[in-house]
Amino acid sequence: MKTRQACAFALLFTTALTAGNFQLDCEREDERLDLKANVARLAFSETISGQGSVLIDSLSSKYQWNPALATSRGLLAPGSAYTVTLKVKITEAADGAFVHCIIRPLDTEDDRGDLAAFSVKAVGSVQGVTLSFRVPEGKDQYALMVHAK
C-alpha cells in the first residue's frame, strides 16, 4: 500500500542531567542527525518555525514503513534524562498514514526496547510532541527516530 505523507518539523533536545543544553535545529546540516535520503531532506522554503525544517515525503516509497531520520549513536547519553520537543505538521496524507516518533535502540527493529513513542495523525495543523525518557545505564545505542507510515 502506497502512502502519501509530507511532514515538516523542527526539534529541540534538552537534558536535565548535564549543565547546559544542546540543540538540533534543522536550519543547517548536522552530523548528529541522519536524514534518510529516500524520504527526508532539509527544507528552507516551507518551514514550521525558524529558517528550516525537515521535509518527509513517502510518496514514491513502495514500503509501508519508511524510516525518515535518526539521531546519531551516542548522542543520547546512557543514564541521562531527556525531554524532546518537536513540532510536526502533516501537510498531506493518504488514509491511515501518520508520523511515528520514537526513542528506540538503533540495533532493533521492533518496539520491545522503546523508551517513548508518539504518533501524529492530524493533517493541516502544527502539533506539538513531547517525549520524556531516561536512557538506561550502559546503553549508548538509543536514538530519536521518526518513521512515516
mmCIF file of N, CA and C in Angstrom, residues 48 88-91 120 122-128:
data_model
loop_
_atom_site.group_PDB
_atom_site.id
_atom_site.type_symbol
_atom_site.label_atom_id
_atom_site.label_comp_id
_atom_site.label_asym_id
_atom_site.label_seq_id
_atom_site.Cartn_x
_atom_site.Cartn_y
_atom_site.Cartn_z
ATOM 1 N N ILE A 48 8.139 25.228 9.539
ATOM 2 C CA ILE A 48 7.191 25.411 10.635
ATOM 3 C C ILE A 48 7.618 26.595 11.473
ATOM 4 N N VAL A 88 5.300 19.179 14.619
ATOM 5 C CA VAL A 88 5.031 18.353 13.442
ATOM 6 C C VAL A 88 3.812 18.899 12.718
ATOM 7 N N LYS A 89 3.919 18.999 11.410
ATOM 8 C CA LYS A 89 2.774 19.385 10.592
ATOM 9 C C LYS A 89 2.707 18.440 9.408
ATOM 10 N N ILE A 90 1.633 17.690 9.316
ATOM 11 C CA ILE A 90 1.404 16.827 8.157
ATOM 12 C C ILE A 90 0.613 17.652 7.156
ATOM 13 N N THR A 91 1.176 17.856 5.989
ATOM 14 C CA THR A 91 0.515 18.710 5.003
ATOM 15 C C THR A 91 -0.419 17.924 4.089
ATOM 16 N N VAL A 120 1.548 11.116 15.247
ATOM 17 C CA VAL A 120 0.820 12.297 14.798
ATOM 18 C C VAL A 120 0.031 11.899 13.571
ATOM 19 N N ALA A 122 -3.112 13.976 12.662
ATOM 20 C CA ALA A 122 -3.900 15.116 12.189
ATOM 21 C C ALA A 122 -3.205 15.809 11.024
ATOM 22 N N VAL A 123 -3.961 16.135 10.007
ATOM 23 C CA VAL A 123 -3.435 16.795 8.810
ATOM 24 C C VAL A 123 -3.776 18.280 8.850
ATOM 25 N N GLY A 124 -2.787 19.122 8.519
ATOM 26 C CA GLY A 124 -3.036 20.538 8.309
ATOM 27 C C GLY A 124 -2.683 21.473 9.441
ATOM 28 N N SER A 125 -2.551 20.967 10.649
ATOM 29 C CA SER A 125 -2.232 21.857 11.759
ATOM 30 C C SER A 125 -0.911 21.438 12.399
ATOM 31 N N VAL A 126 -0.243 22.406 13.007
ATOM 32 C CA VAL A 126 1.008 22.121 13.714
ATOM 33 C C VAL A 126 0.656 21.476 15.041
ATOM 34 N N GLN A 127 1.289 20.354 15.328
ATOM 35 C CA GLN A 127 1.054 19.652 16.586
ATOM 36 C C GLN A 127 2.366 19.548 17.353
ATOM 37 N N GLY A 128 2.335 19.885 18.620
ATOM 38 C CA GLY A 128 3.499 19.742 19.469
ATOM 39 C C GLY A 128 3.598 18.318 19.993
#
